[in-house]
Coordinates of C-alpha atoms in Angstrom, one line a residue:
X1 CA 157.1 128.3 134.0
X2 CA 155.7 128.3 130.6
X3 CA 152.1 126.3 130.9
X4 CA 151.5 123.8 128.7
X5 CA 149.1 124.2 125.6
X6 CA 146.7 121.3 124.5
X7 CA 148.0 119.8 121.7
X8 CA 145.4 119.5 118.6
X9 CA 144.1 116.1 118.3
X10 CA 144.3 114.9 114.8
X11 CA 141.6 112.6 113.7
X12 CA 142.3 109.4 112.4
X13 CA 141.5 108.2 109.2
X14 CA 140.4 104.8 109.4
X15 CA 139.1 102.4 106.8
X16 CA 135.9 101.9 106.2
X17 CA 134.5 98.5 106.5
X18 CA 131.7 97.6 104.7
X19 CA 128.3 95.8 106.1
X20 CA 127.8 92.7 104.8
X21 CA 125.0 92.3 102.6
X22 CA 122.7 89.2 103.7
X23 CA 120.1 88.0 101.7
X24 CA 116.6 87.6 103.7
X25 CA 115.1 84.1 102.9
X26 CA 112.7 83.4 100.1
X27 CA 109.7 82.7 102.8
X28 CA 110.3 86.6 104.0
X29 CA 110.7 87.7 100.3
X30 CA 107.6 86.0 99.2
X31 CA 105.3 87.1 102.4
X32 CA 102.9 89.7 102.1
X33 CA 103.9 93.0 103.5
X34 CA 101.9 95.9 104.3
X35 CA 102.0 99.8 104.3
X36 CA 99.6 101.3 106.9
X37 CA 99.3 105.1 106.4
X38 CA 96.2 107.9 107.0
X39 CA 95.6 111.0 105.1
X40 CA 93.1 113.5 105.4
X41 CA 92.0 115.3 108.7
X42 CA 94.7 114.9 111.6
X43 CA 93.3 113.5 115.0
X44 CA 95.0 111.9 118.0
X45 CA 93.1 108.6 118.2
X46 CA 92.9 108.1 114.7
X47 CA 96.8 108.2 114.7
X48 CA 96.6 105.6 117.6
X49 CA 94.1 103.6 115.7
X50 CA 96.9 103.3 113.1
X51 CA 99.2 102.2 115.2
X52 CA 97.4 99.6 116.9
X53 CA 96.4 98.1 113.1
X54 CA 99.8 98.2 112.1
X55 CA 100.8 96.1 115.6
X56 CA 98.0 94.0 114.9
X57 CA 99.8 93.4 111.1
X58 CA 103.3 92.9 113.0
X59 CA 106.2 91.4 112.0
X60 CA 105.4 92.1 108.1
X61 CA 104.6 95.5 108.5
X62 CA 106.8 99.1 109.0
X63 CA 106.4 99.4 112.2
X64 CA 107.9 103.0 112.6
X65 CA 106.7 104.5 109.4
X66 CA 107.2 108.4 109.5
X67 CA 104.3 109.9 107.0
X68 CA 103.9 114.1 106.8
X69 CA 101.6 116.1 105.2
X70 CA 103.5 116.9 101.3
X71 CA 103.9 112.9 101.2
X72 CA 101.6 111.1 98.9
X73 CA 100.1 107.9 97.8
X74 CA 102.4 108.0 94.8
X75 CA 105.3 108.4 97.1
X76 CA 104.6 104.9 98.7
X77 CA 103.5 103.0 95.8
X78 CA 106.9 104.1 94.2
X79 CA 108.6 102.3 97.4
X80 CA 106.3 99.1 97.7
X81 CA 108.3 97.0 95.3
X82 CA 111.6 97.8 97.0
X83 CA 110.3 96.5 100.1
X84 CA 108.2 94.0 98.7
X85 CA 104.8 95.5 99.7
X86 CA 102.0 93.9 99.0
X87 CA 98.8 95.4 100.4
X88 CA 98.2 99.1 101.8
X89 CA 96.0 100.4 104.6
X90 CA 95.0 104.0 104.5
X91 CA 92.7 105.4 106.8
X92 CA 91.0 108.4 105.8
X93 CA 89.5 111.0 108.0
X94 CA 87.1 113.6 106.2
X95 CA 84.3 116.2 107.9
X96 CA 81.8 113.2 107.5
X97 CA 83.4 109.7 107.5
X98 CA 85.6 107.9 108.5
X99 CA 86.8 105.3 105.8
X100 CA 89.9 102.5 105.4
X101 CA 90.6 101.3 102.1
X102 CA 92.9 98.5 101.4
X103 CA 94.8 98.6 98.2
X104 CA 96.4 95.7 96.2
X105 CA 100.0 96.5 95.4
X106 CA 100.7 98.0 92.4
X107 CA 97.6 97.9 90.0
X108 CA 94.3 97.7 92.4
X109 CA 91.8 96.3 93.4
X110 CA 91.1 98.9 95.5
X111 CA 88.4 98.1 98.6
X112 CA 87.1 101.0 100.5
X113 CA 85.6 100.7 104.2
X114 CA 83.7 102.7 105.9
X115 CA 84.1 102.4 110.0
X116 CA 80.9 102.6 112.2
X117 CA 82.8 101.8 115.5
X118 CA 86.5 101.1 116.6
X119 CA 87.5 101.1 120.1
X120 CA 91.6 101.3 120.3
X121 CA 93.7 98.4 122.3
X122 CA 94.1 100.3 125.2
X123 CA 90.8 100.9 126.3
X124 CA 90.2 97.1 125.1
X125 CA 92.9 96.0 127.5
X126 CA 92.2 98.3 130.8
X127 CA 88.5 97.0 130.7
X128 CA 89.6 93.6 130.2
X129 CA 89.2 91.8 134.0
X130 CA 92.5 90.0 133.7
X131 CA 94.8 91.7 131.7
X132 CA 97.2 89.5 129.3
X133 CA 99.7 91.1 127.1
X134 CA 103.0 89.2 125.6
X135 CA 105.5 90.6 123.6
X136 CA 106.5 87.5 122.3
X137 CA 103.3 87.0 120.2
X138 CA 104.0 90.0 118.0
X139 CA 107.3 88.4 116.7
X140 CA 105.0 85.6 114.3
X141 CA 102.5 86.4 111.8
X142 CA 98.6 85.9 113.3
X143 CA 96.0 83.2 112.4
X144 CA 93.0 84.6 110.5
X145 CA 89.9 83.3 110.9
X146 CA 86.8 84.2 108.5
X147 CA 82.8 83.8 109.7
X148 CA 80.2 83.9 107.0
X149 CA 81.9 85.0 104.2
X150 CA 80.6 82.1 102.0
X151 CA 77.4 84.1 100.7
X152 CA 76.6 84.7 97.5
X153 CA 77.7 87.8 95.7
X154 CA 81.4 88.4 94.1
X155 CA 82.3 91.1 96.7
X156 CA 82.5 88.4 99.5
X157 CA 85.2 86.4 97.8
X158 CA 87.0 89.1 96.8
X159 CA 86.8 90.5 99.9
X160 CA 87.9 87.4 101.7
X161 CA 90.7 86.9 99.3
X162 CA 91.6 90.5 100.2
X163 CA 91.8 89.4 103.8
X164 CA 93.5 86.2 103.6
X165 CA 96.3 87.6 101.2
X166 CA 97.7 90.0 103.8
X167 CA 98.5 87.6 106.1
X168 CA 101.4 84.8 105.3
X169 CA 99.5 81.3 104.8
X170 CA 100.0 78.6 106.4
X171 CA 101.8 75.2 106.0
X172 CA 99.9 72.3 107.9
X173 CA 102.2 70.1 107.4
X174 CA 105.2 72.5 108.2
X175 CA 103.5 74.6 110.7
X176 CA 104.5 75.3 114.4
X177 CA 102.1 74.9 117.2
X178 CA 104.4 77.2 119.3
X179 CA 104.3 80.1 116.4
X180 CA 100.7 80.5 116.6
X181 CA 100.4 82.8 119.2
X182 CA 97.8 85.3 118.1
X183 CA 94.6 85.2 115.8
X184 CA 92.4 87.6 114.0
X185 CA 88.8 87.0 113.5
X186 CA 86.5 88.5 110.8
X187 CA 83.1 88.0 111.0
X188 CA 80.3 88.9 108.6
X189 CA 76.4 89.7 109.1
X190 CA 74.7 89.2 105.9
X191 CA 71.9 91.2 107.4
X192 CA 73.8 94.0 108.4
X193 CA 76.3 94.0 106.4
X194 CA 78.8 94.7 108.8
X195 CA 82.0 93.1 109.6
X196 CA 83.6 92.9 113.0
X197 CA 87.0 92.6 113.2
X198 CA 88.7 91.1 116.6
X199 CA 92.1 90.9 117.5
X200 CA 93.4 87.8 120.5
X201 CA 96.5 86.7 121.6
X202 CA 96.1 82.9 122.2
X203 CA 97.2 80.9 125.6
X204 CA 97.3 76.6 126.0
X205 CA 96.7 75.6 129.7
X206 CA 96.6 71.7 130.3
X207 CA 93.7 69.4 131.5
X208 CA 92.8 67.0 133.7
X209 CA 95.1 68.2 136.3
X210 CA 95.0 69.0 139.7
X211 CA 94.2 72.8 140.2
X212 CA 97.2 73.2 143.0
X213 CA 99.8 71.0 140.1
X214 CA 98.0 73.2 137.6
X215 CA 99.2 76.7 139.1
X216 CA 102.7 75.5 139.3
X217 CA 103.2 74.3 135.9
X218 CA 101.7 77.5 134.3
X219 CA 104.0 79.8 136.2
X220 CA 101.0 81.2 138.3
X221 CA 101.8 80.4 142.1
X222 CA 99.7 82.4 144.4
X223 CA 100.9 83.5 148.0
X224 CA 102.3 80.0 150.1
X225 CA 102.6 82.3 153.0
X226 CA 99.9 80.8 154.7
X227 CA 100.9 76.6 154.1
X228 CA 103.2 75.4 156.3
X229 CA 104.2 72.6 153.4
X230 CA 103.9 72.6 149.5
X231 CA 101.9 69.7 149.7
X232 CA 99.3 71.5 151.5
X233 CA 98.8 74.1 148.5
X234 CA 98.8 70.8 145.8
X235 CA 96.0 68.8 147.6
X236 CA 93.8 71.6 148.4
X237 CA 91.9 72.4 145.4
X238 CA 89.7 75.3 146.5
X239 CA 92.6 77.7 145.5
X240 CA 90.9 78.3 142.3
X241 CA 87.9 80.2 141.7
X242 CA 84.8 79.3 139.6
X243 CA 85.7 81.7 136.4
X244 CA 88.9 79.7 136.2
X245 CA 86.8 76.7 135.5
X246 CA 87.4 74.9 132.5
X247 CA 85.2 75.1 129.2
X248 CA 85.0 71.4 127.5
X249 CA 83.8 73.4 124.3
X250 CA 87.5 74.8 124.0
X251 CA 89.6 71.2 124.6
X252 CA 91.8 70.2 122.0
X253 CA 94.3 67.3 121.7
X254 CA 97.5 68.6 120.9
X255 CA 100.0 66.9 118.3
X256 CA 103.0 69.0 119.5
X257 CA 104.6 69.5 122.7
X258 CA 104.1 73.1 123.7
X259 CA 105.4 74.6 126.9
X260 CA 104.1 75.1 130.4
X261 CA 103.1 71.1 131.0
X262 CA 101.4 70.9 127.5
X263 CA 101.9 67.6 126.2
X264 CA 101.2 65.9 122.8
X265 CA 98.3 63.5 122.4
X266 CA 96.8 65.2 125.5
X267 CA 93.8 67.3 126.0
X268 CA 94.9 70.9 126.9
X269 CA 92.4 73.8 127.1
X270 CA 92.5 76.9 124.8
X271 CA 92.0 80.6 126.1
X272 CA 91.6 83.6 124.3
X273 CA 92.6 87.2 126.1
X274 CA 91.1 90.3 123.5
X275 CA 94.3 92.6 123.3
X276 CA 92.6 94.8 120.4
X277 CA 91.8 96.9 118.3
X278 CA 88.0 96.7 117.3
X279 CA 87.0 97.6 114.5
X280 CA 83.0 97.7 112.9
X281 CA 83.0 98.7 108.8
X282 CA 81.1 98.2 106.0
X283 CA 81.7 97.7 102.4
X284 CA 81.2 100.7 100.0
X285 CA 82.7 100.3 97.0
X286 CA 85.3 98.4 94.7
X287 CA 87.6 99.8 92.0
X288 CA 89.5 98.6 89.5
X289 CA 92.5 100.5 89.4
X290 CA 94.4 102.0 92.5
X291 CA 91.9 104.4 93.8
X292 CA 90.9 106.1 90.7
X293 CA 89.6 103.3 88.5
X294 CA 86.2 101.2 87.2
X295 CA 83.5 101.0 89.8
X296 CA 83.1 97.4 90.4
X297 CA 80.9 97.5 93.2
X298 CA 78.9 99.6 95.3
X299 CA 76.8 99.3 97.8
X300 CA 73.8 101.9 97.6
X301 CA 74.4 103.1 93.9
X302 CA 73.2 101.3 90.7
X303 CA 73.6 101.7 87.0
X304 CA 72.5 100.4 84.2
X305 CA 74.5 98.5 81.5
X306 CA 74.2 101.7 79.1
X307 CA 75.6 104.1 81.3
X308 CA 78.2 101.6 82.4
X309 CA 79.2 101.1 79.1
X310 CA 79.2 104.9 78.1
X311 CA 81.5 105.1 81.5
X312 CA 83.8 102.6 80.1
X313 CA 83.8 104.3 76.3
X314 CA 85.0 108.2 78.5
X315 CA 87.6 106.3 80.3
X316 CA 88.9 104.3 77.6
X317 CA 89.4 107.7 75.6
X318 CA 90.3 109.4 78.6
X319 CA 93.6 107.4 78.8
X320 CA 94.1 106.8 74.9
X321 CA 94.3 110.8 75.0
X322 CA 96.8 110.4 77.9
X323 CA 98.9 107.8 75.9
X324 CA 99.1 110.2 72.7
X325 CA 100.2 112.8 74.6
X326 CA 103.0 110.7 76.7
X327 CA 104.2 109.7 72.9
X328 CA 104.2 113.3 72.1
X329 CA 106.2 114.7 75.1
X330 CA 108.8 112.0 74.5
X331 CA 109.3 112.7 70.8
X332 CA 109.3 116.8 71.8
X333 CA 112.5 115.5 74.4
X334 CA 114.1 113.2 71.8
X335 CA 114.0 116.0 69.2
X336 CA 115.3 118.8 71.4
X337 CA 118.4 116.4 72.3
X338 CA 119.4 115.5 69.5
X339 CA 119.1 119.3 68.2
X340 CA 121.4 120.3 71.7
X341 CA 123.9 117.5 70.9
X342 CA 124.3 118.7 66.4
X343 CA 124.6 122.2 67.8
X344 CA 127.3 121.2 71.1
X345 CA 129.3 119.3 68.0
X346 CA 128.9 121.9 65.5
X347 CA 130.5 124.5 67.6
X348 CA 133.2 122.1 69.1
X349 CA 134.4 121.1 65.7
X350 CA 135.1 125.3 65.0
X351 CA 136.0 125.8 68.2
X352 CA 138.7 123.1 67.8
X353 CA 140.1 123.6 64.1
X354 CA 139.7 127.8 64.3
X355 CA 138.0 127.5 60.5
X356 CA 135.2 129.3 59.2
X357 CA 132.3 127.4 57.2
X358 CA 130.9 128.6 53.7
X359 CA 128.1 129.9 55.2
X360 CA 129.8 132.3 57.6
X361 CA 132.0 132.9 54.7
X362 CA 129.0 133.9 52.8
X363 CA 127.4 135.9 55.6
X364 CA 130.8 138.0 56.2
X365 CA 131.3 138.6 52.8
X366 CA 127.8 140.2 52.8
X367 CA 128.8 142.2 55.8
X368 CA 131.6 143.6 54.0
X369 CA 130.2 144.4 50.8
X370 CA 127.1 146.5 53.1
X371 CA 129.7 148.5 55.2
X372 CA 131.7 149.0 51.3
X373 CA 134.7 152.0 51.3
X374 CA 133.7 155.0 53.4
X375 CA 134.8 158.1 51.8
X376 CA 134.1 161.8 52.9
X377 CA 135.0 164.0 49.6
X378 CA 131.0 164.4 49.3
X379 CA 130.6 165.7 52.2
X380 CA 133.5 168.3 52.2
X381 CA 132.1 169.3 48.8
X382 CA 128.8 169.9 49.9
X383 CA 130.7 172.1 53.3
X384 CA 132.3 174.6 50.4
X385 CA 128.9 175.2 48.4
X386 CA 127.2 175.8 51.4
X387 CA 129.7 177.6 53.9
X388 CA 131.9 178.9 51.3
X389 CA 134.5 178.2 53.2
X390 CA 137.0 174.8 53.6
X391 CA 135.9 172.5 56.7
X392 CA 138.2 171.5 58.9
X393 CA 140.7 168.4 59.0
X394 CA 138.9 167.3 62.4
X395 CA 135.3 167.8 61.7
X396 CA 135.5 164.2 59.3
X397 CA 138.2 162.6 60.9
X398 CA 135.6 161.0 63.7
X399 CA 132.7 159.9 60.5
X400 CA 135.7 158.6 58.6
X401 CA 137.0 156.3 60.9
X402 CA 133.6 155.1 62.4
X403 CA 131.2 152.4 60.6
X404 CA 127.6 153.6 59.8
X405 CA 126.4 150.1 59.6
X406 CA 126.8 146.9 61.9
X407 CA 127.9 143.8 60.2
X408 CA 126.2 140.8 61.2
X409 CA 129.1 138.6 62.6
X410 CA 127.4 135.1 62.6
X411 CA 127.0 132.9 66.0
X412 CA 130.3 130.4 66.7
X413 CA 132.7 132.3 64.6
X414 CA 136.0 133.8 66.7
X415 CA 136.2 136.5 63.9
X416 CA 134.7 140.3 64.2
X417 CA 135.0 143.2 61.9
X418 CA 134.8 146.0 64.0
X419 CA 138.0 147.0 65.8
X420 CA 138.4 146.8 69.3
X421 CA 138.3 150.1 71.6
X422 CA 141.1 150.9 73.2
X423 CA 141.2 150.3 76.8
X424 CA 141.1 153.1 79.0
X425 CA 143.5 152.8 81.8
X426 CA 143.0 155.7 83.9
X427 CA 145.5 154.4 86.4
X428 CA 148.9 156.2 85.4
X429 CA 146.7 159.8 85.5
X430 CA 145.5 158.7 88.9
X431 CA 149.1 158.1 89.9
X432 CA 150.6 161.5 88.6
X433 CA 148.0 163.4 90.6
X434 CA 149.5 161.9 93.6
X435 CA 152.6 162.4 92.9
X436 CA 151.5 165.9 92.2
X437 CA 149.9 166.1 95.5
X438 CA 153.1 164.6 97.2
X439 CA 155.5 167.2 95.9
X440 CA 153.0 170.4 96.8
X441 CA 153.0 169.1 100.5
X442 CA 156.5 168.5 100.4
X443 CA 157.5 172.6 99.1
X444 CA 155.0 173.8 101.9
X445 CA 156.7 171.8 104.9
X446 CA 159.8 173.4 103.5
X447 CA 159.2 176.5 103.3
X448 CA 157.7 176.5 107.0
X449 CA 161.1 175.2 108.0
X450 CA 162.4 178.4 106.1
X451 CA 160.8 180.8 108.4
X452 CA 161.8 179.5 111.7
X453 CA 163.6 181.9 113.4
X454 CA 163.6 184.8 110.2
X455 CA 161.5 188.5 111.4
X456 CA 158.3 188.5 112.7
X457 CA 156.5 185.9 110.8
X458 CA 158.9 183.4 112.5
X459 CA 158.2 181.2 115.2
X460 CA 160.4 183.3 117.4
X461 CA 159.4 186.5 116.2
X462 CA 155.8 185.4 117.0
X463 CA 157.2 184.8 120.7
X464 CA 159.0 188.1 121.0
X465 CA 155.8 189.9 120.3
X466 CA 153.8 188.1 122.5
X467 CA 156.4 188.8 124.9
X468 CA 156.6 192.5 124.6
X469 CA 152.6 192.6 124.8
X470 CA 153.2 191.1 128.2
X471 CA 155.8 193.3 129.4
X472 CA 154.0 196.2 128.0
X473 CA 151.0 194.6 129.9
X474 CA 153.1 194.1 133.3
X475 CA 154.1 197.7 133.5
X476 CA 150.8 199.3 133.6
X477 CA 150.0 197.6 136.2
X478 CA 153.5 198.8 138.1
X479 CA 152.6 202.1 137.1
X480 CA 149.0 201.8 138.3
X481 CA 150.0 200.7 141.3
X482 CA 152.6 203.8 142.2
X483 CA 149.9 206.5 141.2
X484 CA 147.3 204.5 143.4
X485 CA 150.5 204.3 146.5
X486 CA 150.7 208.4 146.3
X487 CA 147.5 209.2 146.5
X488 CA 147.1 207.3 149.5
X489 CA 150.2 208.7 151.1
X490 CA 149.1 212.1 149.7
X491 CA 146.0 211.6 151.9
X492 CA 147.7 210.2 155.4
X493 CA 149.7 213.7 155.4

């Protein structure tokens, strides 16, 4: 029985179905987003520091950002308007320092950071006593919070306009209770100079409530193995220990229902759980441009108005130089274009109508009159006087017919004044020595056939003689043998 074969399975073609295209809301459009990146050295925790800042600037941030080694700055500032990216972190990692600058999408100011201390989220969270981590909070924007930036000096401002600006603000009258789930708290020592950067997720517990009703509305019920009744558990209040005990400092009244018995117009108690990074920097410096422009600030370097102004003066020629030569590379490109496109319909047009301009006309009349009538009677005459004898037909046939000079045959012309060679088709040659070949084999099988059976030569004469040899052969040996059987009878008698 024949088995059966699988049978080919033919894809289908089905039609493709576009995704719809949905517009995100103006509030998403309009709130700051952020590139967090790091160049220089590679090292494992300063890759995890990275991550942790860009969960810290979660939902407005890309998350999953793949960055390699060839990309550059450039390459992400050439993508920040498509994605409506406001602000960029980099940290940089050199044999000496570790900095973080924070650039203002597209044209600066640029604020560069250098970091004394950081200690990454997971180390903040696994020495943490009771450990608090929701992945609920990282769906809103945080809070920010800013301590002591009110001094005097431009760099604070700017600096805390820096830091308010990458975060979306906020609406008071609009606003959520429920959305504020996590907060972000700068603080700066005007001694120091130092800012310390915190990161907290934020929980609401209510007040005035009994400890036992307390753990059962938050969700926190401990082991009832040991009660024989609920109501045990709610009337005993030693359940709790002291570090649970309530701050008054951190009570607030509430003008939103929240979840988890948190009522509005009543007192509910705030708690704060550290789910970092930290982070401990220092201003150095502020530029103008992105990363490569006017030295606004620094922190340990001063100059004086002459040599700013001389600075200014370099850099304004600097890029007038770099303007003049943009202008010149784009005429150079505009020129050569419009040179490619006069000589692509120059040579179209002959192409097309097959005729030859007055200038070719000119230039192959020029060609003609160099090459002029080639004629060999001087050169026969000067074979008699020397020779004394006639040349021969064939020694000036070859110089005759061949052109001492090449014409010049203009560019886009079809027309050429030199003949064409022949072409040499050595194919039919090739052919005749095979057939050559063919008939040669074809005599010699025939005359073999021709001496079969004919004298000695023949195949059978060749057996005959071999067969006589062997006769010739055989006989000896009979002879041998009867001299041999006498001699031995000879001697019996």
């Amino acid at each position: 029985m024949k088995k059966k074969g699988r049978k080919p399975q033919y894809k289908r073609s089905r039609a493709k179905v576009e995704a719809p295209v949905e517009d995100e809301p103006a509030a998403i459009k309009n709130a700051p987003h952020t590139f967090v990146i790091r160049r220089g050295e590679r090292c494992a925790s300063i890759a995890r520091l990275s991550r942790d800042f860009r969960r810290m600037m979660e939902p407005f941030t890309a998350t999953h950002l793949r960055e390699r080694r060839i990309n550059k700055v450039k390459d992400f500032v050439h993508l920040s308007g498509f994605f409506h990216v406001s602000h960029m972190c980099v940290f940089s990692l050199s044999s000496q320092t570790l900095s973080l600058k924070i650039i203002r999408m597209p044209k600066g100011p640029t604020l560069t950071f250098k970091l004394h201390q950081y200690t990454l989220a997971k180390d903040v969270i696994s020495n943490t006593r009771k450990q608090f981590v929701d992945d609920e909070c990282f769906k809103t924007a945080p809070l920010v919070i800013l301590n002591s930036f009110s001094g005097e000096g431009k760099h604070l401002k700017l600096m805390a306009s820096t830091f308010q600006n990458m975060f979306p603000p906020i609406n008071l009258s609009k606003i959520k209770l429920s959305s504020l789930k996590r907060c972000v708290l700068l603080s700066y020592n005007p001694v120091s100079k130092l800012i310390d950067l915190r990161h907290y997720s934020i929980t609401v517990v209510p007040v005035n409530l009994n400890r036992g009703v307390k753990k059962l509305v938050t969700r926190n019920i401990p082991n009832l193995g040991r009660f024989e009744d609920i109501a045990d558990f709610v009337e005993k209040g030693h359940l709790l220990s002291e570090s649970e005990v309530d701050d008054e400092e951190a009570h607030v009244v509430l003008a939103q229902n929240l979840k988890c018995g948190n009522l509005a117009e009543n007192q509910s108690s705030l708690r704060l759980h550290e789910i970092g990074p930290r982070i401990t920097m220092r201003l150095m410096k502020i530029e103008d441009d992105l990363m490569t422009g006017e030295v606004l600030y620094h922190d340990y370097i001063e100059k004086d108005a002459i040599e700013v102004e001389a600075i200014r003066k370099k850099r304004a020629q600097q890029r007038k130089l770099k303007e003049q030569r943009k202008h010149k590379q784009e005429e150079n490109l505009k020129k050569k274009e419009k040179d490619k496109e006069e000589h692509r319909a120059k040579t179209s047009n002959q192409t097309k109508s097959g005729e030859i301009t007055e200038q070719d006309k000119k230039l192959l009349k020029d060609a003609e009159e160099a090459v002029g009538d080639i004629s060999d009677e001087d050169d026969r005459e000067y074979y008699r006087k020397e020779i004394g004898d006639n040349p021969d037909e064939e020694l000036f046939e070859s110089a005759g017919s061949s052109n001492r000079k090449r014409p010049f045959i203009p560019k886009g012309s079809n027309y050429s004044l030199k003949p064409k060679k022949p072409r040499l088709d050595k194919r039919k040659q090739y052919e005749e020595d095979d057939r050559l070949a063919r008939q040669d084999s074809k005599r010699r099988n025939n005359e073999g056939k021709d001496l079969k059976g004919k004298g000695k030569f023949g195949r059978k004469g060749m057996k005959d003689d071999f067969r006589g040899k062997s006769k010739y052969n055989s006989g000896g040996k009979k002879g041998g043998s009867k001299k041999s059987a006498g001699k031995k009878s000879s001697k019996r008698k």
